[in-house]
XYZ file of C-alpha atoms in Angstrom:
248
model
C 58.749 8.976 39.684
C 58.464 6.239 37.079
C 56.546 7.221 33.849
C 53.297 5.819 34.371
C 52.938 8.549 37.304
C 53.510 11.275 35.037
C 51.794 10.243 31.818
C 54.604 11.135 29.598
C 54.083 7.665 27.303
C 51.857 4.512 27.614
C 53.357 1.082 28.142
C 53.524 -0.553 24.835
C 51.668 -3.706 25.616
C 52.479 -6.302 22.722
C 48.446 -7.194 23.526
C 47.222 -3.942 22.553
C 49.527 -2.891 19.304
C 48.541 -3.593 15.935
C 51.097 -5.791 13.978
C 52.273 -2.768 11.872
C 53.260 -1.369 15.453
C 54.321 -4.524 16.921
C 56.900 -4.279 14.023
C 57.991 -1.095 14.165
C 58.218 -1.260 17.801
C 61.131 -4.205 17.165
C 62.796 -2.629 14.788
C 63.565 0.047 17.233
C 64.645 -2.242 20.189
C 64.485 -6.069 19.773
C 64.205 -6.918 23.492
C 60.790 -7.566 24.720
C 59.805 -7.387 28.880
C 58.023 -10.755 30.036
C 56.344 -10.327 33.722
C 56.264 -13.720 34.894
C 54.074 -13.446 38.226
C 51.804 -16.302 40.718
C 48.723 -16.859 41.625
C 49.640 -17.799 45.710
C 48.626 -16.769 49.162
C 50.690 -14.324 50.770
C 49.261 -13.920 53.748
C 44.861 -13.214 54.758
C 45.993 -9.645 54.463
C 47.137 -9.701 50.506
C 45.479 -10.402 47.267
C 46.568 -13.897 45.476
C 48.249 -12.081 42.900
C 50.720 -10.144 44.710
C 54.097 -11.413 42.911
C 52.032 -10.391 39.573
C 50.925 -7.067 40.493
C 54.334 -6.225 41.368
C 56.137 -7.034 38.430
C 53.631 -6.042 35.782
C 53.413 -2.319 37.298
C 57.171 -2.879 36.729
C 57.246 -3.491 33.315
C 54.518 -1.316 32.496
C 56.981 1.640 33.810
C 59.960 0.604 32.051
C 58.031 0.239 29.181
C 56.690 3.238 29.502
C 59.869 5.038 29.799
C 62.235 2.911 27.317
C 60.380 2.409 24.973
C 60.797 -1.821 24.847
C 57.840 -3.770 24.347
C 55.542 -5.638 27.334
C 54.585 -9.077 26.411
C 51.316 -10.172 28.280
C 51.559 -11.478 31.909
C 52.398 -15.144 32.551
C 50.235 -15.197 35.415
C 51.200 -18.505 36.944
C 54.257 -20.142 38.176
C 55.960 -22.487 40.491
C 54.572 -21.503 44.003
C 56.153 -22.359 47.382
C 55.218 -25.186 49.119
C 52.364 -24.958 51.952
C 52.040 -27.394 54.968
C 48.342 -26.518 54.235
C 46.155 -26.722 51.293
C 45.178 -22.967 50.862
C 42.299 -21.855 48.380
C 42.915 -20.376 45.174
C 46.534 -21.475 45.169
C 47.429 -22.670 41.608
C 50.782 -24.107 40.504
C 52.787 -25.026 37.378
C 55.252 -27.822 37.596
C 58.687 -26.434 36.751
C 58.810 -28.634 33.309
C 55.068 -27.102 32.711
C 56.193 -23.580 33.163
C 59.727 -24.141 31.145
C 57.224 -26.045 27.975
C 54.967 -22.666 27.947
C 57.975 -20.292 27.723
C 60.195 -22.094 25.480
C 57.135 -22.516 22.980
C 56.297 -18.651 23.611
C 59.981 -17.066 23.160
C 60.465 -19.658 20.335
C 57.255 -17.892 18.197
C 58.399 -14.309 19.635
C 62.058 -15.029 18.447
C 61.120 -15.999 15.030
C 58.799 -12.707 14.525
C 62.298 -10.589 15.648
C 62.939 -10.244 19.190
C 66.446 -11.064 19.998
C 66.423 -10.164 23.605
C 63.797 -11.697 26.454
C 63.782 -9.795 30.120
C 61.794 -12.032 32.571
C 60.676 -10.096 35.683
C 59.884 -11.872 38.716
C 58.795 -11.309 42.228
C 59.135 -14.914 43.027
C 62.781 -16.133 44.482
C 61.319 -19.996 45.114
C 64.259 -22.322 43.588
C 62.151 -24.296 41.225
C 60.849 -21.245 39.609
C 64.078 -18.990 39.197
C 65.517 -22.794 36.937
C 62.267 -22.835 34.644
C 63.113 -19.214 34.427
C 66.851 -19.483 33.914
C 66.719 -22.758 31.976
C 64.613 -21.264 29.114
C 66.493 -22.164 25.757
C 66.234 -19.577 22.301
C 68.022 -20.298 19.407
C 70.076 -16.899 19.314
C 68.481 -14.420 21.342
C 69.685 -13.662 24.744
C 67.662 -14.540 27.945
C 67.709 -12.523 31.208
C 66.267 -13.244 34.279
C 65.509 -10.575 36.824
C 64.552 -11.681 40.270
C 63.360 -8.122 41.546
C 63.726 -9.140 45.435
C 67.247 -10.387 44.867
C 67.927 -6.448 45.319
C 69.309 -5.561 48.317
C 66.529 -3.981 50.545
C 67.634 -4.399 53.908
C 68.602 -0.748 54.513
C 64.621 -0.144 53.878
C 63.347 -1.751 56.265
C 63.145 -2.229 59.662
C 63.602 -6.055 60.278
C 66.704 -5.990 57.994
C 65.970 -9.281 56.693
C 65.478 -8.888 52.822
C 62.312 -10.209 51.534
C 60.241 -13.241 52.518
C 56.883 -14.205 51.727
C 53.845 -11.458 52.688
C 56.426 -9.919 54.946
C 57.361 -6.371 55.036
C 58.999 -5.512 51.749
C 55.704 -7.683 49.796
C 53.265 -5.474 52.097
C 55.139 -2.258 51.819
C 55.086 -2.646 47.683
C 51.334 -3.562 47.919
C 50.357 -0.946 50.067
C 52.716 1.569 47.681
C 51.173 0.433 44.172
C 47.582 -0.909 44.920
C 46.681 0.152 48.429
C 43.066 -1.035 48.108
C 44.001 -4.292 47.902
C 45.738 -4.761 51.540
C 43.488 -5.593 54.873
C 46.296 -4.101 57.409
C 44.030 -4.943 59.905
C 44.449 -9.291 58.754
C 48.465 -8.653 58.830
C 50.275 -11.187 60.937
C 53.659 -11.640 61.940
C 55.401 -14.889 61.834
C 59.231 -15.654 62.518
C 60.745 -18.442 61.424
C 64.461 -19.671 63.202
C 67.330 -18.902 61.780
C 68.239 -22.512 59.762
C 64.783 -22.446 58.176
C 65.495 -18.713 57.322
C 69.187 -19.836 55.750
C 66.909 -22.705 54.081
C 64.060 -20.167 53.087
C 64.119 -20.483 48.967
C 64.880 -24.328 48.712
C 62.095 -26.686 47.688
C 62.306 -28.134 50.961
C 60.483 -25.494 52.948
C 57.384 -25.496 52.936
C 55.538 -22.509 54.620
C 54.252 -23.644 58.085
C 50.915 -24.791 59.095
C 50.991 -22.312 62.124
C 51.600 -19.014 59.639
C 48.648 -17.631 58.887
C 50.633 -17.588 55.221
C 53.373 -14.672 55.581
C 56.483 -15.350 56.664
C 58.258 -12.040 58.304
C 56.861 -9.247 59.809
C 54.225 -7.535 57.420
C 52.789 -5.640 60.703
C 56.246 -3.149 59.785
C 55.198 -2.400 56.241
C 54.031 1.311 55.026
C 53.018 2.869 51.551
C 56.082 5.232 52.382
C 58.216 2.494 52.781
C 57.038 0.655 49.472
C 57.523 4.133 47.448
C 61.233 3.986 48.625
C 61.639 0.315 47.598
C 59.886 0.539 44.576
C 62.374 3.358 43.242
C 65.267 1.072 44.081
C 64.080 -1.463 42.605
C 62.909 0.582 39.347
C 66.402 2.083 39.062
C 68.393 -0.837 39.408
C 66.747 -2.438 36.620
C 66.650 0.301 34.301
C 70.167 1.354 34.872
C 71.392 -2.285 35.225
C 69.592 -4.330 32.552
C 68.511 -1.651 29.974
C 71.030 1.347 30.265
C 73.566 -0.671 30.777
C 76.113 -1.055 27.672
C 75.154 -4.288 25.620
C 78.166 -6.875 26.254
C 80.439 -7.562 23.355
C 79.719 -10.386 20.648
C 82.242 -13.146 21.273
């Protein structure tokens, strides 16, 4: 299990160090963790935040266990498109979202860090290019899109993650179980060109989806342990354990 289940360390969240600490911290290991979540519907059966929640128990747990510093959650981004208006949804343009983390890895850059590790639960196109556009003066920028992970062994519909579907439920019901009305779950399929088309700008999620897109009826807290721990490893062993590539 990661860390934060065993209470071997706390997360070092940049928001709750001192400077002295914030320092030292850096001087150990200059990368710093950036959870980049949404505030969109998933579904009537999942909080707005899901995307968030996700990725900031995430870096909380690598944090926890590595050591690296947790910047504060961005906790908007650039949502999918809706044939409906749906309450609570809030946006940023993609230029918006780029602006805010240029200016923020620019001020974290000059005070030492010399690596940035976005985490996202969010695979919509315009998104993932604010995210993989962002431009530092030296440090290195990496951009981890947690459901690009192959999951399909997992579950039961075999079709990798969607939008409120199984894998989004599963997590949910894994890491904050309170949170998810089983009983409001409902399945919606799309056809198989708008699946092919599924993270492109132009598809927008249907008026006649109650807001999911998949099968979230399939999802279980057992399920979402197992995908969790794939997804935990593969970023630990991938992006931080991994040897650092060679200066050119």
């Amino acid at each position: 299990m990661p860390p934060a289940s065993t209470g071997q360390h706390a997360p070092l969240r940049l928001k709750e160090l001192r400077p002295g600490q914030v320092a030292e911290a850096i001087a150990r290991d200059p990368r710093l963790l950036i959870p980049v979540g949404t505030c969109e519907q998933h579904g009537p059966h999942l909080p707005m935040g899901v995307d968030t929640i996700i990725v900031e128990r995430l870096a909380d747990d690598l944090s926890a266990e590595l050591r690296v510093l947790r910047a504060p959650t961005v906790e908007y981004g650039v949502n999918t498109d809706h044939e409906r208006t749906i309450p609570g949804n809030a946006t940023l343009r993609r230029k918006t979202l780029l602006r805010a983390l240029n200016d923020l890895t620019d001020a974290w850059e000059a005070g030492g860090i010399r690596e940035f590790v976005f985490l996202t639960a969010h695979g919509h196109e315009g998104h993932q290019e604010a995210l993989s556009t962002v431009i530092t003066k030296g440090a290195r920028v990496r951009v981890v899109d947690i459901l690009a992970i192959d999951l399909s062994d997992l579950t039961v519909s075999g079709l990798g993650p969607l939008h409120g579907d199984e894998v989004d439920t599963s997590l949910l019901l894994h890491l904050a179980p309170d949170l998810v009305v089983m009983e409001k779950a409902q399945d919606y399929m799309i056809t198989p060109e708008a699946l092919r088309r599924y993270r492109r700008p132009s598809l927008r999620v249907p008026a006649a989806s109650a807001g999911s897109i998949g099968r979230p009826s399939l999802a279980s807290a057992e399920k979402g342990k197992a995908i969790y721990a794939r997804i935990y490893s593969r970023i630990r062993d991938r992006i931080f354990l991994a040897p650092a590539p060679a200066d050119d």
